[in-house]
Short mmCIF file of C-alpha atoms in Angstrom, two decimals:
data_model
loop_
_atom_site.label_atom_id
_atom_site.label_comp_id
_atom_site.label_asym_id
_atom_site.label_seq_id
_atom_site.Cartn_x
_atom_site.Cartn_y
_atom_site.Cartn_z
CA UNK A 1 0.00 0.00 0.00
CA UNK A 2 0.98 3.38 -1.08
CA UNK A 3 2.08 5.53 2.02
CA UNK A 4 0.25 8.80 1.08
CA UNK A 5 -2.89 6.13 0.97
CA UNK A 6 -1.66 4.99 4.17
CA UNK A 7 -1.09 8.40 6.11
CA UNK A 8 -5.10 9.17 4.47
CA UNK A 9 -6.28 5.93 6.41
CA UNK A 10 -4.42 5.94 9.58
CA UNK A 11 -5.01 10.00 9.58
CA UNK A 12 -8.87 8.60 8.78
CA UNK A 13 -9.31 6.39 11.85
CA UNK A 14 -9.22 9.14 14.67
CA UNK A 15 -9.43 12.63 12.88
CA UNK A 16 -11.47 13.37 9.52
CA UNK A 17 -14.57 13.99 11.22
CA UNK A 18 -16.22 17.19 11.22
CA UNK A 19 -16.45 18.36 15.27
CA UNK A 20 -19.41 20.69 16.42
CA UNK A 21 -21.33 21.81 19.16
CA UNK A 22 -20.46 22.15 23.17
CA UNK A 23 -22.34 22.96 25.55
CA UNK A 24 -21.70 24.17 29.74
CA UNK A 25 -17.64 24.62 30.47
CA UNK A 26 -15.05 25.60 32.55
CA UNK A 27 -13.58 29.07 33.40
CA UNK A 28 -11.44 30.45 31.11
CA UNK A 29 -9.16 33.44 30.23
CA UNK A 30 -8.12 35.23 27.28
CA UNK A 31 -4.93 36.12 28.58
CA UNK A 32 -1.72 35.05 25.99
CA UNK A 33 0.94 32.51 27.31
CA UNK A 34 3.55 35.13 27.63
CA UNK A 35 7.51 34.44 26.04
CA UNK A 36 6.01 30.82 24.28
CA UNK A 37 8.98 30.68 21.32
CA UNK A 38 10.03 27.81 18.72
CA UNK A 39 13.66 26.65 19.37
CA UNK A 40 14.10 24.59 16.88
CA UNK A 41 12.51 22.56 13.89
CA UNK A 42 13.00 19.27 12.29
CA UNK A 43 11.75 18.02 9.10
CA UNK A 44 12.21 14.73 7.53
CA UNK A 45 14.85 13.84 5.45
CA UNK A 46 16.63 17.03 6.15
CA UNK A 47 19.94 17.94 7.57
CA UNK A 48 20.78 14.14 8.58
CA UNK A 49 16.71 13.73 10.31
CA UNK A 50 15.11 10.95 9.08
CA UNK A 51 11.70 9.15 10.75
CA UNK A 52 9.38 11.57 10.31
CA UNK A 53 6.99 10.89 7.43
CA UNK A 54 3.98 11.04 8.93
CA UNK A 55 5.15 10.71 12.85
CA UNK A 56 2.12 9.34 15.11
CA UNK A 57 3.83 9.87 18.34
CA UNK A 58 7.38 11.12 20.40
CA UNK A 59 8.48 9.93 24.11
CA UNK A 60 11.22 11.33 25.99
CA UNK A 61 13.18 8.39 28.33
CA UNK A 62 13.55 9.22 31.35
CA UNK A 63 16.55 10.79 31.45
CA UNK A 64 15.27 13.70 28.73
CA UNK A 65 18.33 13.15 26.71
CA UNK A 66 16.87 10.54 23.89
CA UNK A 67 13.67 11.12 22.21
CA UNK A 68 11.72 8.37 20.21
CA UNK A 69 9.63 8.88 17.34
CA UNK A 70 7.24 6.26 15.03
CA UNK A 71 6.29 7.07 11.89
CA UNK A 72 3.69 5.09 10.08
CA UNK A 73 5.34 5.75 6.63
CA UNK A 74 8.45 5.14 7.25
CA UNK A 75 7.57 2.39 8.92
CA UNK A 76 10.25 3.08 11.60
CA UNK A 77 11.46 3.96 15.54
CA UNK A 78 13.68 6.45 15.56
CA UNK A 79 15.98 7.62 18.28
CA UNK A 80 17.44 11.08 18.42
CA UNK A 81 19.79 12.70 21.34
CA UNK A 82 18.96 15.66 23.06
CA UNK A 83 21.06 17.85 23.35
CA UNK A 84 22.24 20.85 25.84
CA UNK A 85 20.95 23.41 23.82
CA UNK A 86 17.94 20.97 23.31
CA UNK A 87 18.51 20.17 19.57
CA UNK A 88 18.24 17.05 18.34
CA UNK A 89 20.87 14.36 16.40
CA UNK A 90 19.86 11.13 15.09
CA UNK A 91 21.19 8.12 16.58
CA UNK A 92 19.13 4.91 14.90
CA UNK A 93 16.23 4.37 12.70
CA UNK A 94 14.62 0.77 13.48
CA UNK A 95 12.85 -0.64 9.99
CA UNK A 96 12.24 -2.70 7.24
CA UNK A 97 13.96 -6.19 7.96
CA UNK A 98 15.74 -4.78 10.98
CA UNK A 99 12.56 -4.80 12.43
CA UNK A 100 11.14 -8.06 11.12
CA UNK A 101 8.34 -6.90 9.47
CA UNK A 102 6.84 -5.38 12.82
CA UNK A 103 6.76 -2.01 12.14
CA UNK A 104 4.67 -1.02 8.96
CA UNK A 105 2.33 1.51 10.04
CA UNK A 106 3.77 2.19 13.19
CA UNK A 107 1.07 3.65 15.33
CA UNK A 108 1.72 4.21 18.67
CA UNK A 109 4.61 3.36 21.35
CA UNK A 110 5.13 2.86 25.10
CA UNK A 111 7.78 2.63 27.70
CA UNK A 112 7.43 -0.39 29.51
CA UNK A 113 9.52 -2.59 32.49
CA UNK A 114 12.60 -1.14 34.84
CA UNK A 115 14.49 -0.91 31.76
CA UNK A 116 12.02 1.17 29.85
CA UNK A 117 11.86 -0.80 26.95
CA UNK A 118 10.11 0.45 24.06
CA UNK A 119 6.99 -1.26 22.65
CA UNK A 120 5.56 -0.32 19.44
CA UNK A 121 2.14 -1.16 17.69
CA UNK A 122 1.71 -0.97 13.98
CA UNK A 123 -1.08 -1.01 12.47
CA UNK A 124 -0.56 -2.48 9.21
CA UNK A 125 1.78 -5.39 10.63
CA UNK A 126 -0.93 -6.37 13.08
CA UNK A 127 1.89 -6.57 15.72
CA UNK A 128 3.42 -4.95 19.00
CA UNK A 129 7.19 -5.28 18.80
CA UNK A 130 9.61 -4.23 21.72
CA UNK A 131 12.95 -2.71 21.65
CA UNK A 132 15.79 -1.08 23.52
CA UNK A 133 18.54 1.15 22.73
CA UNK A 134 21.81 -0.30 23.95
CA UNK A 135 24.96 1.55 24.76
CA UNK A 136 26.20 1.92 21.70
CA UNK A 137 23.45 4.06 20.52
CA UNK A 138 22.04 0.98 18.26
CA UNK A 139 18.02 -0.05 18.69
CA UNK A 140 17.81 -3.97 18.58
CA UNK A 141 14.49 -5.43 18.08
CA UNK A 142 14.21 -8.03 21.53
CA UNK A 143 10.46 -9.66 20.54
CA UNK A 144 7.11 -9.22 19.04
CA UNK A 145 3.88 -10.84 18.59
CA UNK A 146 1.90 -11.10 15.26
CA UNK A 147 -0.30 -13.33 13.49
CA UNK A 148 1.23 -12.37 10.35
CA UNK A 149 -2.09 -12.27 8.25
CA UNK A 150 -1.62 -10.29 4.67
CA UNK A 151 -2.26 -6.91 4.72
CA UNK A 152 -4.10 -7.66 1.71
CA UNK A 153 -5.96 -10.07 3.64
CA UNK A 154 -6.86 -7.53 6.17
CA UNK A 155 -7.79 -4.04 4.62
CA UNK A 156 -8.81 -4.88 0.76
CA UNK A 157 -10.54 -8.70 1.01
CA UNK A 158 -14.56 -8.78 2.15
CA UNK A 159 -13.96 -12.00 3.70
CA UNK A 160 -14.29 -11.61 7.43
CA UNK A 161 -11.36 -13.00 9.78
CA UNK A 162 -11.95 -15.81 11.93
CA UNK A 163 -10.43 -15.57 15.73
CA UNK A 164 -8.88 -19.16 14.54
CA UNK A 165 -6.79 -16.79 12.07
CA UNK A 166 -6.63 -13.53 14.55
CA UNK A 167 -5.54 -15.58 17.81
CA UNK A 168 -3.71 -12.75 18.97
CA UNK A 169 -6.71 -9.90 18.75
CA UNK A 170 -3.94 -7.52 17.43
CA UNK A 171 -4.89 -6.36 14.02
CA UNK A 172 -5.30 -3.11 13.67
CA UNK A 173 -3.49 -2.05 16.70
CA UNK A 174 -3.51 1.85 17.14
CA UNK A 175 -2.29 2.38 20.88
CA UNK A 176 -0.75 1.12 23.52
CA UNK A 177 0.18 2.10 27.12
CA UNK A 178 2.27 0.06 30.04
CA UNK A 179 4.28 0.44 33.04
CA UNK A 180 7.13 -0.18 35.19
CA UNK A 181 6.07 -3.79 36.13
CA UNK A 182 6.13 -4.99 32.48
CA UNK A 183 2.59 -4.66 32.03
CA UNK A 184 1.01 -3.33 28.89
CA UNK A 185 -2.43 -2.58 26.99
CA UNK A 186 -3.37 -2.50 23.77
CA UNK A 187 -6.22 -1.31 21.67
CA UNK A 188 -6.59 -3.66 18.71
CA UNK A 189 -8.98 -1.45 15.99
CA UNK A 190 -9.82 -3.97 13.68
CA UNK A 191 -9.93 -7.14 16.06
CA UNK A 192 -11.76 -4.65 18.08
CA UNK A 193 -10.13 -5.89 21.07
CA UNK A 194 -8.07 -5.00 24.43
CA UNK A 195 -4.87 -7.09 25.16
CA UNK A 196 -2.98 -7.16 27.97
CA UNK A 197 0.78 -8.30 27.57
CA UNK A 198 3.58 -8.94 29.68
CA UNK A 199 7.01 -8.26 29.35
CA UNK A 200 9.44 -10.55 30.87
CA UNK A 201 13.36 -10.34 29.99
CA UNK A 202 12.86 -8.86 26.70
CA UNK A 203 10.02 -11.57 25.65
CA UNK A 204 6.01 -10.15 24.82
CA UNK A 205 3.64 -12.49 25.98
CA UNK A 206 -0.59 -12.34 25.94
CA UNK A 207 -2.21 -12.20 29.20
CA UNK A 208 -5.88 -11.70 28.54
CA UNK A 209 -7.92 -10.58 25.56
CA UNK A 210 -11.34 -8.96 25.52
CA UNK A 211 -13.03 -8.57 21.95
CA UNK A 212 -15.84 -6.90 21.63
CA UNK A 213 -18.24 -10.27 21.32
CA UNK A 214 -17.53 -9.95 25.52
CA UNK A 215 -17.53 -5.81 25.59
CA UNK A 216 -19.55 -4.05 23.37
CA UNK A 217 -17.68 -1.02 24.34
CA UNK A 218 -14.58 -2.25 22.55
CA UNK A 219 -16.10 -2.19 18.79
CA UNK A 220 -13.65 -0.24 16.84
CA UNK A 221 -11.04 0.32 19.91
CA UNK A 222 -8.86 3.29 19.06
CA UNK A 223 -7.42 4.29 22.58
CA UNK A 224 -6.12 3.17 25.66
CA UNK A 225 -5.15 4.63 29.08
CA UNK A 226 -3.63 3.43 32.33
CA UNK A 227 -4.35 5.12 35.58
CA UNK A 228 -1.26 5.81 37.58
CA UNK A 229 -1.82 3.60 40.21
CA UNK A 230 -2.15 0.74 37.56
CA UNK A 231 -5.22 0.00 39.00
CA UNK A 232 -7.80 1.40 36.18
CA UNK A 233 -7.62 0.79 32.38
CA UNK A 234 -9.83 2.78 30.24
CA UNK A 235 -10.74 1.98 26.66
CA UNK A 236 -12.21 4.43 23.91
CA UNK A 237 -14.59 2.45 21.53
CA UNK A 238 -14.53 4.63 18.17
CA UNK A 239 -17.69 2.59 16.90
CA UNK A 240 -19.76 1.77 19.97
CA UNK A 241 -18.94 5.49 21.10
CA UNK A 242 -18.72 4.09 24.85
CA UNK A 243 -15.76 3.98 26.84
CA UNK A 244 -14.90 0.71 28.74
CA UNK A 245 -13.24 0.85 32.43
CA UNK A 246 -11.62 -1.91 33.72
CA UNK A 247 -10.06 -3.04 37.08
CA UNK A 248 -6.74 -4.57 36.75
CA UNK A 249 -4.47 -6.08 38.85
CA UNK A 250 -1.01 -7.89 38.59
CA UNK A 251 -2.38 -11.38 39.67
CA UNK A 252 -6.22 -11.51 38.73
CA UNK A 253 -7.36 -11.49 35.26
CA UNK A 254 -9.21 -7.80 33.97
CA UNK A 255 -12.32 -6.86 35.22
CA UNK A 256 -15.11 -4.53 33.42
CA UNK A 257 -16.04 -2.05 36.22
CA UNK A 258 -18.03 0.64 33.67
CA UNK A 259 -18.78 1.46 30.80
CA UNK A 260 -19.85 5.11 29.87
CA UNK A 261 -21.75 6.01 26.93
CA UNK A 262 -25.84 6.92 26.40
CA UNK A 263 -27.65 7.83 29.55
CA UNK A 264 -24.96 9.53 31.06
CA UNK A 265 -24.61 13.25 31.54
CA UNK A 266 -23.43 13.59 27.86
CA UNK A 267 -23.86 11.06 25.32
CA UNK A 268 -20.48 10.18 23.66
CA UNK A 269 -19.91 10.58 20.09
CA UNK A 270 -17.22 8.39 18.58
CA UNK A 271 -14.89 8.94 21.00
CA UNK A 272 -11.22 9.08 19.74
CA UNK A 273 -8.89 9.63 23.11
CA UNK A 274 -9.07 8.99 26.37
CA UNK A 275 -6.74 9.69 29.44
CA UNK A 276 -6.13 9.82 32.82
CA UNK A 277 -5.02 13.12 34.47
CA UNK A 278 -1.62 12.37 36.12
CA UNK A 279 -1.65 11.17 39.51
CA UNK A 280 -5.45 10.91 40.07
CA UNK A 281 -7.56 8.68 38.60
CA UNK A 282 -10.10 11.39 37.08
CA UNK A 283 -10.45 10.84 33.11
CA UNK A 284 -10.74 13.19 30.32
CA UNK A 285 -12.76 11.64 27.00
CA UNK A 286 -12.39 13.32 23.44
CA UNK A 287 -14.85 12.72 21.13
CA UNK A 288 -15.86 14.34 17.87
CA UNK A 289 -17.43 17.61 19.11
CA UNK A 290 -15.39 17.99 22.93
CA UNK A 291 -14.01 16.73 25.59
CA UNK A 292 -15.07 15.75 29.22
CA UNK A 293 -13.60 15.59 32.48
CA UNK A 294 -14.95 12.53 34.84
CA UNK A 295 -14.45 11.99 38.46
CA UNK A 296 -15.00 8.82 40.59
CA UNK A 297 -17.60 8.64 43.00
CA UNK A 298 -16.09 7.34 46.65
CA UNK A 299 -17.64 3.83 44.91
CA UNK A 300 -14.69 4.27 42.21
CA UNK A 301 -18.08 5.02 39.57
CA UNK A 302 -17.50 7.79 36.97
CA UNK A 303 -20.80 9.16 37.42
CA UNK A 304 -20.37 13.05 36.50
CA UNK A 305 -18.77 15.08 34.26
CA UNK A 306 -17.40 18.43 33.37
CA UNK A 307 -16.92 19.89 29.63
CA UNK A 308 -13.56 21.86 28.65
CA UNK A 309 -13.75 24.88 26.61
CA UNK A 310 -11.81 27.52 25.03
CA UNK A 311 -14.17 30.42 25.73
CA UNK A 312 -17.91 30.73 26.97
CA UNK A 313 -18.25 31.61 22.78
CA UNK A 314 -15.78 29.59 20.97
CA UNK A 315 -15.63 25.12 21.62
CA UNK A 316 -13.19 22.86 22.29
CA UNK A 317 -13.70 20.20 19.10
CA UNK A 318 -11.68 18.27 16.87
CA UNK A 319 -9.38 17.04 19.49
CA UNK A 320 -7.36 14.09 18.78
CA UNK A 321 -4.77 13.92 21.32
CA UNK A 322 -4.01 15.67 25.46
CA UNK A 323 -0.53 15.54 26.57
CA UNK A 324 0.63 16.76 29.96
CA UNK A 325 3.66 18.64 30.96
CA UNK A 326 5.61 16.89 34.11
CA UNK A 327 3.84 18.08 37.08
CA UNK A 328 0.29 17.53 35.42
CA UNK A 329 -0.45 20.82 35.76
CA UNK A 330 0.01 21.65 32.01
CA UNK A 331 -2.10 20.17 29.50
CA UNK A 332 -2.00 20.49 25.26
CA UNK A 333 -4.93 19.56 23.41
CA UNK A 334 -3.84 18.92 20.08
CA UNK A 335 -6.21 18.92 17.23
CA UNK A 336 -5.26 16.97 14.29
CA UNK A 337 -7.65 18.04 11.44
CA UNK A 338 -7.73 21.60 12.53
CA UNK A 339 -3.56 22.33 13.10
CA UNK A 340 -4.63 23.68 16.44
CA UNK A 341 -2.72 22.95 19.95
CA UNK A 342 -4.39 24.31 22.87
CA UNK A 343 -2.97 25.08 26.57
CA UNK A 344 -4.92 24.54 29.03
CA UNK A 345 -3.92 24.81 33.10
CA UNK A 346 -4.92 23.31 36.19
CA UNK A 347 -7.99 25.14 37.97
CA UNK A 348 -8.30 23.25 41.59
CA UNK A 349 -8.34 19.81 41.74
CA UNK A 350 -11.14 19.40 38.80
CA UNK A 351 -11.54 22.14 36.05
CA UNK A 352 -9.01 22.95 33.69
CA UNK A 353 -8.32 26.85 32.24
CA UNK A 354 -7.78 27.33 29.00
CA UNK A 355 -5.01 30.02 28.92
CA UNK A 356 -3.70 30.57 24.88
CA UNK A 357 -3.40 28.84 21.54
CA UNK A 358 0.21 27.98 20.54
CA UNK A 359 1.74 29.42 17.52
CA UNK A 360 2.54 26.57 15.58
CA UNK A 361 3.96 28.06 13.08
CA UNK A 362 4.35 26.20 9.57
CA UNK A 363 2.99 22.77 11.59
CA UNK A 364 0.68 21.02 10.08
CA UNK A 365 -1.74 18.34 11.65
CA UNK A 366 -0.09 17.89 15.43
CA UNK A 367 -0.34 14.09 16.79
CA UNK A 368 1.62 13.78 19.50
CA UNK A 369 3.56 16.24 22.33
CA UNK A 370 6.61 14.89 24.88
CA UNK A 371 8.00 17.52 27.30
CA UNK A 372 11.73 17.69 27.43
CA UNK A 373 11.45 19.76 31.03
CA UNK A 374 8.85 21.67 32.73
CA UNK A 375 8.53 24.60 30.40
CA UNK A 376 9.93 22.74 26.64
CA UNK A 377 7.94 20.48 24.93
CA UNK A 378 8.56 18.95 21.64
CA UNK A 379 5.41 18.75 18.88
CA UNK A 380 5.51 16.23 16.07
CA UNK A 381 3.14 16.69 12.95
CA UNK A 382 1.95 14.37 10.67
CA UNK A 383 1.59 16.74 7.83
CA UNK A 384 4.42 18.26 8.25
CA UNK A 385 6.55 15.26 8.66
CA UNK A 386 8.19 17.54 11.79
CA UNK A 387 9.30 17.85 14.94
CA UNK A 388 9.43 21.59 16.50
CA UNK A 389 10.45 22.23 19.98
CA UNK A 390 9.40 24.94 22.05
CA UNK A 391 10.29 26.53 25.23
CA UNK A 392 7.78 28.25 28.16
CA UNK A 393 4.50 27.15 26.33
CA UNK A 394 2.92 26.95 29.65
CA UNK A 395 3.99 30.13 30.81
CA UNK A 396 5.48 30.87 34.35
#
C-alpha cells in the first residue's frame, strides 16, 4: 500500500470527522501565554533527520536526553539525542527487515519494564514489537507478537477474519500504554479488542484478551489509558462510542467495572482519546465535538462530568490527542484536522483553564507532544513530517 494512501487511512481512523457543538464549560481566560517561542525545527529527510513521514507519536526516556519517534510511513522507531541546547541528532532508525516486518504503520509506542523498553504497535503489521537502545546508541528489536495475516488479507478482502486466524486480537493495533512492572495494553482497531501483555526479559507475551463479542464497548477500539496507580484501564470504543473501564491487577485477570456512553450526563460521540489526568484517577474523554472531564464517585463510579472549553463563545472540538507537561499541571490539546494545539492549566483539583493557543507556526496536523522539562515540549506533525520544539509554552 501506497504511504500517502496509508497516512489518508491511519489520519482517517481518529481525525477526519467534522467536530461541532459544546455545551456548559469551565472558566477560562483570554490572557496570551507570555515568552512561548520555537527553538528549533526538524523536518524529515533534512539535515541528517530521518523518521518523520507522517510521525504518530514522540516519548522522551527518562533521562530527557533521547527522544523516540514512530512514523507510520516510514515504517520506523527512531531515536534522536537531546542535546544541551535541546537540539536534536539522530542516533538509529529501526525498519524494514531490521525490524522483522513489525513495524509497517507504526502507530503508537510505550515505555514499559525497569528498563524502559520500548513497545511499538503498527497497524498495518498487526503486531506490537519491543525494543531497547543499547549503549552503543544501536536499537535492537528483543520480541514481538503477530499473526502475520496479509495486509491484503486484512484491509482490501470482504472476507471476514476468523479468531482461529486472529488468535492474537492484534490487528489493527492503534495504541498502547504500560508500566514499570512490564505490564502493557493494547487497543486492537480492527480485532476490536483490548490485550494485555507482559514483558518478561525482553520476551512479549498475551495475558488476557477482551473482543468486543464480551464488551460491546470495545467495537472499533482506538485508545487506551492506564491510571497511575495501575489500578484502572480505560478503553475508547470509536464505533460503539462508549468507553470501557476496567479493574486490573497484577495477579487476577481484567475486570469490566463501567462502561460510559448513552444515559450519562453527555452522550459520547465516537470517541477518539481517552486519558487519565496524572496522579489521580479522574479521566478526560475526546470525542468528535469535545471533551469531558470525569471523576470517581467514593464507589470508584465515573458518574459526572465536566466539559472543557476555550471560551464561553468559541468550543473545544476536533481534538485528537491531550498531553501533559511533568507536574500535570500543564495540559495540550492537540487537534489533528484543525492544526490547532491548545494550553490549558490546572484550575483546583477538577476544572481545567484554557489560557492561549500555541503558535505553531508552519505545523501542520499535530499528533503527539513529549515535554523535554517543565517549560519545553517537543510537537511532532503528521503533515508536516516535523518535529518543532518549544520553550515556556505553559507560561510561568
Amino acid at each position: 500500500m501506497a504511504n500517502r494512501k496509508r497516512k489518508r487511512c491511519l489520519k482517517g481512523l481518529c481525525v477526519a470527522v467534522v467536530m461541532s457543538g459544546l455545551s456548559a464549560g469551565c472558566a477560562t481566560s483570554d490572557e496570551p501565554v507570555e515568552g512561548a517561542a520555537l527553538l528549533h525545527r526538524y523536518v524529515d529527510n533534512q539535515n541528517g533527520i530521518d523518521g518523520l513521514d507522517n510521525v504518530r507519536r514522540l516519548l522522551f526516556d527518562d533521562t530527557d536526553k533521547v527522544l523516540y519517534a514512530v512514523s507510520a510511513d516510514d515504517d520506523a522507531l527512531t531515536a534522536y539525542r537531546v542535546g544541551d541546547d535541546h537540539s536534536l541528532t539522530m542516533l538509529d532508525m529501526m525498519s524494514g527487515e531490521r525490524a522483522g516486518g513489525m513495524l509497517i504503520g507504526a502507530s503508537d509506542m510505550t515505555f514499559v519494564g525497569t528498563d524502559r523498553d520500548i513497545q511499538v504497535v503498527s497497524f498495518y503489521s498487526g503486531a506490537v514489537a519491543q525494543f531497547r537502545l543499547g549503549r552503543n546508541d544501536t536499537l535492537t528489536l528483543q520480541s514481538g507478537l503477530s499473526d502475520r495475516i496479509d495486509i491484503q488479507r486484512v484491509f482490501k478482502q470482504g472476507k471476514p477474519i476468523s479468531t482461529q486466524e486472529d488468535k492474537l486480537a492484534l490487528l489493527g493495533p492503534y495504541a498502547i500504554v504500560g508500566d514499570a512492572a512490564g505490564i502493557s495494553y493494547v487497543a486492537a482497531n480492527v480485532s476490536q479488542a483490548l490485550v494485555q501483555l507482559s514483558s518478561a526479559q525482553g520476551q512479549l507475551s498475551t495475558r488476557q484478551a477482551i473482543r468486543a463479542d464480551e464488551v460491546n464497548a470495545l467495537g472499533g477500539a482506538v485508545s487506551v489509558a492506564q491510571s497511575d496507580s495501575g489500578q484502572k484501564v480505560a478503553v475508547a470504543g470509536m464505533q460503539a462510542n462508549q468507553i470501557a473501564l476496567f479493574e486490573a491487577s497484577d495477579s487476577q485477570p481484567l475486570k469490566l467495572q463501567q462502561t460510559l456512553s448513552i444515559g450519562h450526563q453527555r452522550a459520547l460521540i465516537e470517541p477518539v482519546f481517552v486519558t487519565f489526568v496524572p496522579g489521580t484517577e479522574r479521566l478526560l474523554v475526546a470525542d468528535k465535538q469535545s471533551v469531558f472531564a470525569y471523576s470517581p464517585d467514593p464507589q470508584g463510579n465515573y458518574t459526572s462530568s465536566t466539559e472543557l472549553k476555550v471560551s464561553d463563545n468559541q468550543k473545544l472540538s476536533a481534538v485528537s490527542r491531550l498531553a501533559f507537561d511533568p507536574a500535570g499541571q500543564c495540559m495540550l490539546a492537540m487537534s489533528e484536522s484543525a492544526d490547532q494545539v491548545y494550553i490549558f492549566k490546572r484550575h483546583g483539583d477538577t476544572h481545567w483553564l484554557h489560557v492561549s493557543q500555541l503558535d505553531i507556526g508552519g505545523g501542520q496536523a499535530p499528533t503527539s507532544a513529549a515535554f523535554i522539562s517543565q517549560d519545553k515540549v517537543a510537537i511532532s506533525f503528521a503533515k508536516s513530517d516535523a518535529i518543532q520544539i518549544y520553550t515556556n509554552v505553559c507560561g510561568q
